[in-house]
Amino acid sequence: MSLHQKVSVSVGVLLVAVGICLIVTFMGAVGLAVCGLGLAILIVSFCKVMKSNSHMTIPGHFLLHPRTGTRYTYEQAIALQRRLDRIRRASAEERRSIQRCPTTLTSLHSLPGTPPPWDMEPPPPYETVMKTTTSLNQL
């Protein structure tokens, strides 16, 4: 806001306050006139302030606004937001495809449902094992 706009808003607020005080002190007609003038000045000054702000602020990520302090126009901010959304969706898809790959690899290397055929000789019977261990303990 420029200095001229700040002064006109301040004068408008001051006139509205004076008008209300005059209405309270039983000078109704004069108070209404002063209050009406203050409201008119406020409305005109607010309209000028709204017109002077040509750049709209878009709520969102801080990267939507350049570092110089100036702001993107509405169209630029929307285009940038759409581009960021596209990049975000692509990276999410990439993460999903990377997460699917290890699961398929583990399923290839998992154990089969039936055990492999026994290639070695069968284990010795229990009695034979017990006899050999007792003989070892006695030594």
mmCIF file of N, CA and C in Angstrom:
data_model
loop_
_atom_site.group_PDB
_atom_site.id
_atom_site.type_symbol
_atom_site.label_atom_id
_atom_site.label_comp_id
_atom_site.label_asym_id
_atom_site.label_seq_id
_atom_site.Cartn_x
_atom_site.Cartn_y
_atom_site.Cartn_z
ATOM 1 N N MET A 1 0.841 -1.172 0.000
ATOM 2 C CA MET A 1 0.000 0.000 0.000
ATOM 3 C C MET A 1 0.890 1.241 0.000
ATOM 4 N N SER A 2 0.546 2.182 -0.832
ATOM 5 C CA SER A 2 1.320 3.416 -0.888
ATOM 6 C C SER A 2 0.930 4.335 0.267
ATOM 7 N N LEU A 3 1.709 5.384 0.441
ATOM 8 C CA LEU A 3 1.455 6.335 1.531
ATOM 9 C C LEU A 3 0.109 7.032 1.345
ATOM 10 N N HIS A 4 -0.225 7.369 0.096
ATOM 11 C CA HIS A 4 -1.503 8.029 -0.177
ATOM 12 C C HIS A 4 -2.678 7.123 0.222
ATOM 13 N N GLN A 5 -2.559 5.837 -0.071
ATOM 14 C CA GLN A 5 -3.635 4.911 0.268
ATOM 15 C C GLN A 5 -3.739 4.737 1.783
ATOM 16 N N LYS A 6 -2.590 4.697 2.463
ATOM 17 C CA LYS A 6 -2.614 4.575 3.926
ATOM 18 C C LYS A 6 -3.258 5.794 4.574
ATOM 19 N N VAL A 7 -2.947 6.973 4.055
ATOM 20 C CA VAL A 7 -3.517 8.211 4.614
ATOM 21 C C VAL A 7 -5.021 8.243 4.380
ATOM 22 N N SER A 8 -5.468 7.843 3.190
ATOM 23 C CA SER A 8 -6.914 7.894 2.925
ATOM 24 C C SER A 8 -7.669 6.882 3.795
ATOM 25 N N VAL A 9 -7.087 5.725 4.048
ATOM 26 C CA VAL A 9 -7.742 4.764 4.947
ATOM 27 C C VAL A 9 -7.792 5.329 6.357
ATOM 28 N N SER A 10 -6.702 5.956 6.797
ATOM 29 C CA SER A 10 -6.676 6.528 8.154
ATOM 30 C C SER A 10 -7.691 7.654 8.302
ATOM 31 N N VAL A 11 -7.793 8.505 7.293
ATOM 32 C CA VAL A 11 -8.769 9.604 7.350
ATOM 33 C C VAL A 11 -10.193 9.040 7.372
ATOM 34 N N GLY A 12 -10.448 8.001 6.585
ATOM 35 C CA GLY A 12 -11.772 7.388 6.575
ATOM 36 C C GLY A 12 -12.136 6.813 7.932
ATOM 37 N N VAL A 13 -11.193 6.119 8.574
ATOM 38 C CA VAL A 13 -11.452 5.559 9.902
ATOM 39 C C VAL A 13 -11.677 6.677 10.913
ATOM 40 N N LEU A 14 -10.880 7.713 10.827
ATOM 41 C CA LEU A 14 -11.024 8.847 11.753
ATOM 42 C C LEU A 14 -12.390 9.522 11.592
ATOM 43 N N LEU A 15 -12.832 9.738 10.361
ATOM 44 C CA LEU A 15 -14.134 10.385 10.134
ATOM 45 C C LEU A 15 -15.285 9.499 10.631
ATOM 46 N N VAL A 16 -15.169 8.187 10.457
ATOM 47 C CA VAL A 16 -16.212 7.291 10.962
ATOM 48 C C VAL A 16 -16.257 7.368 12.492
ATOM 49 N N ALA A 17 -15.101 7.389 13.143
ATOM 50 C CA ALA A 17 -15.067 7.465 14.603
ATOM 51 C C ALA A 17 -15.641 8.791 15.096
ATOM 52 N N VAL A 18 -15.283 9.902 14.441
ATOM 53 C CA VAL A 18 -15.817 11.217 14.835
ATOM 54 C C VAL A 18 -17.329 11.246 14.615
ATOM 55 N N GLY A 19 -17.793 10.671 13.511
ATOM 56 C CA GLY A 19 -19.233 10.643 13.227
ATOM 57 C C GLY A 19 -19.990 9.865 14.284
ATOM 58 N N ILE A 20 -19.439 8.757 14.743
ATOM 59 C CA ILE A 20 -20.099 7.973 15.788
ATOM 60 C C ILE A 20 -20.138 8.759 17.097
ATOM 61 N N CYS A 21 -19.055 9.455 17.395
ATOM 62 C CA CYS A 21 -19.033 10.277 18.617
ATOM 63 C C CYS A 21 -20.073 11.398 18.547
ATOM 64 N N LEU A 22 -20.236 12.010 17.382
ATOM 65 C CA LEU A 22 -21.223 13.076 17.230
ATOM 66 C C LEU A 22 -22.650 12.538 17.354
ATOM 67 N N ILE A 23 -22.868 11.338 16.841
ATOM 68 C CA ILE A 23 -24.200 10.740 16.967
ATOM 69 C C ILE A 23 -24.518 10.472 18.438
ATOM 70 N N VAL A 24 -23.520 10.025 19.200
ATOM 71 C CA VAL A 24 -23.723 9.723 20.612
ATOM 72 C C VAL A 24 -24.004 11.002 21.401
ATOM 73 N N THR A 25 -23.389 12.138 21.007
ATOM 74 C CA THR A 25 -23.571 13.399 21.746
ATOM 75 C C THR A 25 -24.766 14.197 21.231
ATOM 76 N N PHE A 26 -25.737 13.535 20.652
ATOM 77 C CA PHE A 26 -27.014 14.118 20.240
ATOM 78 C C PHE A 26 -26.899 15.107 19.094
ATOM 79 N N MET A 27 -25.864 15.021 18.288
ATOM 80 C CA MET A 27 -25.788 15.828 17.069
ATOM 81 C C MET A 27 -25.959 14.865 15.901
ATOM 82 N N GLY A 28 -27.135 14.267 15.819
ATOM 83 C CA GLY A 28 -27.408 13.167 14.913
ATOM 84 C C GLY A 28 -27.186 13.474 13.454
ATOM 85 N N ALA A 29 -27.710 14.583 12.969
ATOM 86 C CA ALA A 29 -27.625 14.893 11.536
ATOM 87 C C ALA A 29 -26.172 15.131 11.124
ATOM 88 N N VAL A 30 -25.465 15.893 11.936
ATOM 89 C CA VAL A 30 -24.054 16.181 11.613
ATOM 90 C C VAL A 30 -23.240 14.884 11.736
ATOM 91 N N GLY A 31 -23.489 14.098 12.759
ATOM 92 C CA GLY A 31 -22.774 12.837 12.957
ATOM 93 C C GLY A 31 -23.003 11.857 11.820
ATOM 94 N N LEU A 32 -24.260 11.766 11.345
ATOM 95 C CA LEU A 32 -24.550 10.879 10.221
ATOM 96 C C LEU A 32 -23.831 11.334 8.958
ATOM 97 N N ALA A 33 -23.759 12.638 8.749
ATOM 98 C CA ALA A 33 -23.079 13.155 7.554
ATOM 99 C C ALA A 33 -21.582 12.859 7.614
ATOM 100 N N VAL A 34 -20.974 13.098 8.771
ATOM 101 C CA VAL A 34 -19.541 12.832 8.914
ATOM 102 C C VAL A 34 -19.250 11.339 8.802
ATOM 103 N N CYS A 35 -20.077 10.536 9.406
ATOM 104 C CA CYS A 35 -19.898 9.075 9.349
ATOM 105 C C CYS A 35 -20.071 8.571 7.913
ATOM 106 N N GLY A 36 -21.038 9.096 7.197
ATOM 107 C CA GLY A 36 -21.245 8.711 5.798
ATOM 108 C C GLY A 36 -20.062 9.099 4.924
ATOM 109 N N LEU A 37 -19.519 10.299 5.169
ATOM 110 C CA LEU A 37 -18.336 10.738 4.417
ATOM 111 C C LEU A 37 -17.144 9.817 4.713
ATOM 112 N N GLY A 38 -16.965 9.446 5.969
ATOM 113 C CA GLY A 38 -15.877 8.539 6.337
ATOM 114 C C GLY A 38 -16.018 7.171 5.683
ATOM 115 N N LEU A 39 -17.253 6.644 5.672
ATOM 116 C CA LEU A 39 -17.483 5.360 5.019
ATOM 117 C C LEU A 39 -17.214 5.431 3.515
ATOM 118 N N ALA A 40 -17.611 6.538 2.888
ATOM 119 C CA ALA A 40 -17.367 6.693 1.453
ATOM 120 C C ALA A 40 -15.861 6.720 1.165
ATOM 121 N N ILE A 41 -15.103 7.459 1.978
ATOM 122 C CA ILE A 41 -13.651 7.504 1.790
ATOM 123 C C ILE A 41 -13.033 6.118 1.992
ATOM 124 N N LEU A 42 -13.492 5.397 3.003
ATOM 125 C CA LEU A 42 -12.983 4.037 3.240
ATOM 126 C C LEU A 42 -13.253 3.117 2.056
ATOM 127 N N ILE A 43 -14.466 3.163 1.528
ATOM 128 C CA ILE A 43 -14.815 2.282 0.412
ATOM 129 C C ILE A 43 -13.970 2.603 -0.812
ATOM 130 N N VAL A 44 -13.817 3.895 -1.125
ATOM 131 C CA VAL A 44 -13.012 4.283 -2.290
ATOM 132 C C VAL A 44 -11.554 3.882 -2.103
ATOM 133 N N SER A 45 -11.015 4.092 -0.913
ATOM 134 C CA SER A 45 -9.604 3.749 -0.689
ATOM 135 C C SER A 45 -9.385 2.231 -0.738
ATOM 136 N N PHE A 46 -10.330 1.457 -0.208
ATOM 137 C CA PHE A 46 -10.191 0.000 -0.291
ATOM 138 C C PHE A 46 -10.288 -0.490 -1.737
ATOM 139 N N CYS A 47 -11.141 0.131 -2.526
ATOM 140 C CA CYS A 47 -11.223 -0.242 -3.941
ATOM 141 C C CYS A 47 -9.912 0.057 -4.659
ATOM 142 N N LYS A 48 -9.289 1.194 -4.349
ATOM 143 C CA LYS A 48 -7.998 1.533 -4.968
ATOM 144 C C LYS A 48 -6.907 0.556 -4.545
ATOM 145 N N VAL A 49 -6.931 0.156 -3.282
ATOM 146 C CA VAL A 49 -5.935 -0.801 -2.791
ATOM 147 C C VAL A 49 -6.108 -2.142 -3.498
ATOM 148 N N MET A 50 -7.352 -2.583 -3.669
ATOM 149 C CA MET A 50 -7.594 -3.866 -4.329
ATOM 150 C C MET A 50 -7.177 -3.827 -5.799
ATOM 151 N N LYS A 51 -7.388 -2.690 -6.463
ATOM 152 C CA LYS A 51 -6.992 -2.569 -7.862
ATOM 153 C C LYS A 51 -5.479 -2.525 -8.024
ATOM 154 N N SER A 52 -4.785 -1.934 -7.076
ATOM 155 C CA SER A 52 -3.339 -1.785 -7.205
ATOM 156 C C SER A 52 -2.603 -3.107 -7.020
ATOM 157 N N ASN A 53 -3.204 -4.063 -6.340
ATOM 158 C CA ASN A 53 -2.579 -5.379 -6.166
ATOM 159 C C ASN A 53 -2.887 -6.227 -7.391
ATOM 160 N N SER A 54 -1.985 -6.190 -8.395
ATOM 161 C CA SER A 54 -2.236 -6.931 -9.626
ATOM 162 C C SER A 54 -1.874 -8.403 -9.481
ATOM 163 N N HIS A 55 -0.941 -8.738 -8.587
ATOM 164 C CA HIS A 55 -0.540 -10.125 -8.406
ATOM 165 C C HIS A 55 -1.374 -10.762 -7.310
ATOM 166 N N MET A 56 -1.884 -11.937 -7.616
ATOM 167 C CA MET A 56 -2.660 -12.658 -6.612
ATOM 168 C C MET A 56 -1.732 -13.597 -5.866
ATOM 169 N N THR A 57 -1.981 -13.774 -4.609
ATOM 170 C CA THR A 57 -1.195 -14.736 -3.846
ATOM 171 C C THR A 57 -1.912 -16.075 -3.888
ATOM 172 N N ILE A 58 -1.173 -17.093 -4.246
ATOM 173 C CA ILE A 58 -1.732 -18.431 -4.324
ATOM 174 C C ILE A 58 -1.252 -19.194 -3.102
ATOM 175 N N PRO A 59 -2.151 -19.680 -2.257
ATOM 176 C CA PRO A 59 -1.684 -20.456 -1.114
ATOM 177 C C PRO A 59 -1.084 -21.762 -1.598
ATOM 178 N N GLY A 60 -0.046 -22.179 -0.943
ATOM 179 C CA GLY A 60 0.594 -23.419 -1.334
ATOM 180 C C GLY A 60 2.028 -23.441 -0.873
ATOM 181 N N HIS A 61 2.822 -24.198 -1.568
ATOM 182 C CA HIS A 61 4.209 -24.398 -1.183
ATOM 183 C C HIS A 61 5.017 -23.128 -1.412
ATOM 184 N N PHE A 62 6.078 -22.935 -0.613
ATOM 185 C CA PHE A 62 6.882 -21.732 -0.753
ATOM 186 C C PHE A 62 7.628 -21.692 -2.072
ATOM 187 N N LEU A 63 7.792 -22.831 -2.724
ATOM 188 C CA LEU A 63 8.473 -22.843 -4.015
ATOM 189 C C LEU A 63 7.628 -22.222 -5.121
ATOM 190 N N LEU A 64 6.346 -22.002 -4.862
ATOM 191 C CA LEU A 64 5.496 -21.358 -5.860
ATOM 192 C C LEU A 64 5.784 -19.871 -5.979
ATOM 193 N N HIS A 65 6.544 -19.319 -5.065
ATOM 194 C CA HIS A 65 6.855 -17.902 -5.106
ATOM 195 C C HIS A 65 8.353 -17.738 -5.312
ATOM 196 N N PRO A 66 8.767 -16.907 -6.245
ATOM 197 C CA PRO A 66 10.204 -16.745 -6.485
ATOM 198 C C PRO A 66 10.896 -16.074 -5.321
ATOM 199 N N ARG A 67 12.218 -16.234 -5.239
ATOM 200 C CA ARG A 67 12.977 -15.723 -4.103
ATOM 201 C C ARG A 67 13.123 -14.210 -4.111
ATOM 202 N N THR A 68 12.868 -13.561 -5.235
ATOM 203 C CA THR A 68 13.100 -12.120 -5.317
ATOM 204 C C THR A 68 12.077 -11.317 -4.527
ATOM 205 N N GLY A 69 11.024 -11.943 -4.084
ATOM 206 C CA GLY A 69 9.995 -11.223 -3.348
ATOM 207 C C GLY A 69 8.801 -10.907 -4.223
ATOM 208 N N THR A 70 8.972 -10.925 -5.542
ATOM 209 C CA THR A 70 7.818 -10.741 -6.423
ATOM 210 C C THR A 70 7.082 -12.063 -6.504
ATOM 211 N N ARG A 71 5.871 -12.003 -6.884
ATOM 212 C CA ARG A 71 5.070 -13.219 -6.922
ATOM 213 C C ARG A 71 4.732 -13.562 -8.368
ATOM 214 N N TYR A 72 4.502 -14.857 -8.591
ATOM 215 C CA TYR A 72 4.081 -15.289 -9.909
ATOM 216 C C TYR A 72 2.671 -14.789 -10.179
ATOM 217 N N THR A 73 2.343 -14.652 -11.446
ATOM 218 C CA THR A 73 0.957 -14.329 -11.789
ATOM 219 C C THR A 73 0.110 -15.570 -11.518
ATOM 220 N N TYR A 74 -1.167 -15.400 -11.567
ATOM 221 C CA TYR A 74 -2.074 -16.510 -11.275
ATOM 222 C C TYR A 74 -1.858 -17.670 -12.260
ATOM 223 N N GLU A 75 -1.733 -17.339 -13.548
ATOM 224 C CA GLU A 75 -1.560 -18.377 -14.564
ATOM 225 C C GLU A 75 -0.239 -19.119 -14.371
ATOM 226 N N GLN A 76 0.836 -18.369 -14.041
ATOM 227 C CA GLN A 76 2.131 -19.012 -13.823
ATOM 228 C C GLN A 76 2.084 -19.933 -12.608
ATOM 229 N N ALA A 77 1.436 -19.479 -11.540
ATOM 230 C CA ALA A 77 1.357 -20.295 -10.328
ATOM 231 C C ALA A 77 0.558 -21.572 -10.577
ATOM 232 N N ILE A 78 -0.529 -21.474 -11.328
ATOM 233 C CA ILE A 78 -1.333 -22.655 -11.640
ATOM 234 C C ILE A 78 -0.540 -23.624 -12.515
ATOM 235 N N ALA A 79 0.181 -23.095 -13.518
ATOM 236 C CA ALA A 79 0.986 -23.966 -14.384
ATOM 237 C C ALA A 79 2.079 -24.659 -13.583
ATOM 238 N N LEU A 80 2.710 -23.924 -12.687
ATOM 239 C CA LEU A 80 3.768 -24.513 -11.866
ATOM 240 C C LEU A 80 3.200 -25.574 -10.921
ATOM 241 N N GLN A 81 2.038 -25.308 -10.351
ATOM 242 C CA GLN A 81 1.410 -26.279 -9.462
ATOM 243 C C GLN A 81 1.064 -27.566 -10.215
ATOM 244 N N ARG A 82 0.559 -27.427 -11.433
ATOM 245 C CA ARG A 82 0.227 -28.619 -12.229
ATOM 246 C C ARG A 82 1.483 -29.408 -12.566
ATOM 247 N N ARG A 83 2.567 -28.702 -12.894
ATOM 248 C CA ARG A 83 3.826 -29.389 -13.211
ATOM 249 C C ARG A 83 4.351 -30.136 -11.989
ATOM 250 N N LEU A 84 4.292 -29.492 -10.820
ATOM 251 C CA LEU A 84 4.732 -30.165 -9.595
ATOM 252 C C LEU A 84 3.864 -31.387 -9.295
ATOM 253 N N ASP A 85 2.572 -31.297 -9.547
ATOM 254 C CA ASP A 85 1.687 -32.439 -9.336
ATOM 255 C C ASP A 85 2.035 -33.591 -10.267
ATOM 256 N N ARG A 86 2.343 -33.263 -11.555
ATOM 257 C CA ARG A 86 2.736 -34.302 -12.497
ATOM 258 C C ARG A 86 4.019 -34.990 -12.052
ATOM 259 N N ILE A 87 4.998 -34.201 -11.598
ATOM 260 C CA ILE A 87 6.262 -34.771 -11.137
ATOM 261 C C ILE A 87 6.028 -35.645 -9.915
ATOM 262 N N ARG A 88 5.181 -35.186 -9.004
ATOM 263 C CA ARG A 88 4.882 -35.944 -7.794
ATOM 264 C C ARG A 88 4.208 -37.279 -8.128
ATOM 265 N N ARG A 89 3.263 -37.254 -9.079
ATOM 266 C CA ARG A 89 2.601 -38.496 -9.483
ATOM 267 C C ARG A 89 3.584 -39.455 -10.143
ATOM 268 N N ALA A 90 4.489 -38.935 -10.989
ATOM 269 C CA ALA A 90 5.463 -39.793 -11.671
ATOM 270 C C ALA A 90 6.412 -40.439 -10.668
ATOM 271 N N SER A 91 6.853 -39.667 -9.665
ATOM 272 C CA SER A 91 7.759 -40.250 -8.675
ATOM 273 C C SER A 91 7.030 -41.274 -7.807
ATOM 274 N N ALA A 92 5.760 -41.064 -7.542
ATOM 275 C CA ALA A 92 4.991 -42.045 -6.767
ATOM 276 C C ALA A 92 4.831 -43.337 -7.563
ATOM 277 N N GLU A 93 4.574 -43.218 -8.861
ATOM 278 C CA GLU A 93 4.475 -44.412 -9.708
ATOM 279 C C GLU A 93 5.807 -45.152 -9.750
ATOM 280 N N GLU A 94 6.894 -44.406 -9.818
ATOM 281 C CA GLU A 94 8.216 -45.025 -9.854
ATOM 282 C C GLU A 94 8.495 -45.778 -8.556
ATOM 283 N N ARG A 95 8.124 -45.169 -7.425
ATOM 284 C CA ARG A 95 8.313 -45.837 -6.139
ATOM 285 C C ARG A 95 7.488 -47.116 -6.063
ATOM 286 N N ARG A 96 6.264 -47.078 -6.578
ATOM 287 C CA ARG A 96 5.426 -48.275 -6.558
ATOM 288 C C ARG A 96 6.034 -49.387 -7.404
ATOM 289 N N SER A 97 6.592 -49.040 -8.573
ATOM 290 C CA SER A 97 7.177 -50.073 -9.425
ATOM 291 C C SER A 97 8.448 -50.629 -8.801
ATOM 292 N N ILE A 98 9.206 -49.806 -8.082
ATOM 293 C CA ILE A 98 10.406 -50.290 -7.408
ATOM 294 C C ILE A 98 10.015 -51.213 -6.262
ATOM 295 N N GLN A 99 8.944 -50.919 -5.559
ATOM 296 C CA GLN A 99 8.506 -51.759 -4.460
ATOM 297 C C GLN A 99 7.960 -53.094 -4.961
ATOM 298 N N ARG A 100 7.408 -53.138 -6.165
ATOM 299 C CA ARG A 100 6.874 -54.386 -6.707
ATOM 300 C C ARG A 100 7.993 -55.333 -7.111
ATOM 301 N N CYS A 101 9.126 -54.832 -7.571
ATOM 302 C CA CYS A 101 10.211 -55.676 -8.061
ATOM 303 C C CYS A 101 10.757 -56.620 -6.987
ATOM 304 N N PRO A 102 11.090 -56.163 -5.768
ATOM 305 C CA PRO A 102 11.623 -57.105 -4.778
ATOM 306 C C PRO A 102 10.644 -58.215 -4.415
ATOM 307 N N THR A 103 9.381 -57.956 -4.429
ATOM 308 C CA THR A 103 8.426 -59.010 -4.089
ATOM 309 C C THR A 103 8.426 -60.088 -5.156
ATOM 310 N N THR A 104 8.589 -59.707 -6.421
ATOM 311 C CA THR A 104 8.630 -60.716 -7.473
ATOM 312 C C THR A 104 9.935 -61.500 -7.402
ATOM 313 N N LEU A 105 11.028 -60.849 -7.018
ATOM 314 C CA LEU A 105 12.294 -61.563 -6.902
ATOM 315 C C LEU A 105 12.267 -62.551 -5.743
ATOM 316 N N THR A 106 11.679 -62.191 -4.631
ATOM 317 C CA THR A 106 11.616 -63.115 -3.501
ATOM 318 C C THR A 106 10.721 -64.299 -3.816
ATOM 319 N N SER A 107 9.693 -64.099 -4.626
ATOM 320 C CA SER A 107 8.840 -65.224 -4.966
ATOM 321 C C SER A 107 9.565 -66.199 -5.882
ATOM 322 N N LEU A 108 10.514 -65.714 -6.684
ATOM 323 C CA LEU A 108 11.287 -66.610 -7.538
ATOM 324 C C LEU A 108 12.262 -67.451 -6.722
ATOM 325 N N HIS A 109 12.802 -66.881 -5.633
ATOM 326 C CA HIS A 109 13.801 -67.562 -4.831
ATOM 327 C C HIS A 109 13.215 -68.239 -3.598
ATOM 328 N N SER A 110 11.925 -68.342 -3.504
ATOM 329 C CA SER A 110 11.328 -68.960 -2.327
ATOM 330 C C SER A 110 11.479 -70.481 -2.427
ATOM 331 N N LEU A 111 11.306 -71.137 -1.315
ATOM 332 C CA LEU A 111 11.448 -72.594 -1.260
ATOM 333 C C LEU A 111 10.281 -73.261 -1.976
ATOM 334 N N PRO A 112 10.549 -74.358 -2.648
ATOM 335 C CA PRO A 112 9.444 -75.035 -3.332
ATOM 336 C C PRO A 112 8.516 -75.682 -2.314
ATOM 337 N N GLY A 113 7.344 -76.087 -2.771
ATOM 338 C CA GLY A 113 6.354 -76.671 -1.892
ATOM 339 C C GLY A 113 6.746 -78.042 -1.384
ATOM 340 N N THR A 114 7.427 -78.847 -2.188
ATOM 341 C CA THR A 114 7.855 -80.184 -1.755
ATOM 342 C C THR A 114 9.361 -80.175 -1.530
ATOM 343 N N PRO A 115 9.843 -80.916 -0.550
ATOM 344 C CA PRO A 115 11.288 -80.925 -0.311
ATOM 345 C C PRO A 115 12.011 -81.669 -1.433
ATOM 346 N N PRO A 116 13.290 -81.382 -1.620
ATOM 347 C CA PRO A 116 14.025 -82.076 -2.686
ATOM 348 C C PRO A 116 14.224 -83.547 -2.309
ATOM 349 N N PRO A 117 14.445 -84.376 -3.276
ATOM 350 C CA PRO A 117 14.672 -85.799 -2.941
ATOM 351 C C PRO A 117 15.969 -85.956 -2.150
ATOM 352 N N TRP A 118 15.971 -86.974 -1.259
ATOM 353 C CA TRP A 118 17.117 -87.189 -0.374
ATOM 354 C C TRP A 118 18.234 -87.831 -1.175
ATOM 355 N N ASP A 119 19.395 -87.127 -1.227
ATOM 356 C CA ASP A 119 20.526 -87.651 -2.001
ATOM 357 C C ASP A 119 21.504 -88.437 -1.142
ATOM 358 N N MET A 120 21.421 -88.271 0.141
ATOM 359 C CA MET A 120 22.381 -88.925 1.017
ATOM 360 C C MET A 120 21.781 -90.213 1.579
ATOM 361 N N GLU A 121 22.627 -90.969 2.267
ATOM 362 C CA GLU A 121 22.129 -92.194 2.882
ATOM 363 C C GLU A 121 21.258 -91.856 4.076
ATOM 364 N N PRO A 122 20.340 -92.674 4.452
ATOM 365 C CA PRO A 122 19.467 -92.381 5.587
ATOM 366 C C PRO A 122 20.264 -92.353 6.880
ATOM 367 N N PRO A 123 19.777 -91.621 7.885
ATOM 368 C CA PRO A 123 20.510 -91.541 9.145
ATOM 369 C C PRO A 123 20.521 -92.896 9.853
ATOM 370 N N PRO A 124 21.494 -93.119 10.715
ATOM 371 C CA PRO A 124 21.545 -94.403 11.420
ATOM 372 C C PRO A 124 20.421 -94.510 12.437
ATOM 373 N N PRO A 125 20.062 -95.689 12.839
ATOM 374 C CA PRO A 125 19.007 -95.851 13.827
ATOM 375 C C PRO A 125 19.439 -95.314 15.191
ATOM 376 N N TYR A 126 18.452 -95.128 16.061
ATOM 377 C CA TYR A 126 18.674 -94.525 17.381
ATOM 378 C C TYR A 126 19.613 -95.376 18.240
ATOM 379 N N GLU A 127 19.445 -96.666 18.230
ATOM 380 C CA GLU A 127 20.271 -97.549 19.062
ATOM 381 C C GLU A 127 21.742 -97.437 18.681
ATOM 382 N N THR A 128 22.010 -97.358 17.405
ATOM 383 C CA THR A 128 23.393 -97.260 16.946
ATOM 384 C C THR A 128 24.024 -95.959 17.428
ATOM 385 N N VAL A 129 23.259 -94.888 17.358
ATOM 386 C CA VAL A 129 23.778 -93.585 17.805
ATOM 387 C C VAL A 129 24.040 -93.622 19.300
ATOM 388 N N MET A 130 23.154 -94.221 20.079
ATOM 389 C CA MET A 130 23.318 -94.267 21.530
ATOM 390 C C MET A 130 24.506 -95.126 21.926
ATOM 391 N N LYS A 131 24.733 -96.198 21.204
ATOM 392 C CA LYS A 131 25.888 -97.053 21.512
ATOM 393 C C LYS A 131 27.198 -96.337 21.235
ATOM 394 N N THR A 132 27.266 -95.601 20.151
ATOM 395 C CA THR A 132 28.506 -94.904 19.832
ATOM 396 C C THR A 132 28.751 -93.752 20.776
ATOM 397 N N THR A 133 27.727 -93.058 21.244
ATOM 398 C CA THR A 133 27.946 -91.958 22.178
ATOM 399 C C THR A 133 28.339 -92.465 23.543
ATOM 400 N N THR A 134 27.811 -93.579 24.001
ATOM 401 C CA THR A 134 28.216 -94.106 25.304
ATOM 402 C C THR A 134 29.651 -94.603 25.273
ATOM 403 N N SER A 135 30.032 -95.138 24.144
ATOM 404 C CA SER A 135 31.417 -95.592 24.050
ATOM 405 C C SER A 135 32.381 -94.410 24.042
ATOM 406 N N LEU A 136 31.955 -93.323 23.487
ATOM 407 C CA LEU A 136 32.813 -92.121 23.482
ATOM 408 C C LEU A 136 32.900 -91.520 24.881
ATOM 409 N N ASN A 137 31.789 -91.554 25.638
ATOM 410 C CA ASN A 137 31.779 -90.997 26.983
ATOM 411 C C ASN A 137 32.654 -91.829 27.931
ATOM 412 N N GLN A 138 32.744 -93.074 27.686
ATOM 413 C CA GLN A 138 33.552 -93.936 28.555
ATOM 414 C C GLN A 138 35.033 -93.721 28.329
ATOM 415 N N LEU A 139 35.434 -93.211 27.218
ATOM 416 C CA LEU A 139 36.856 -93.012 26.948
ATOM 417 C C LEU A 139 37.380 -91.864 27.681
#
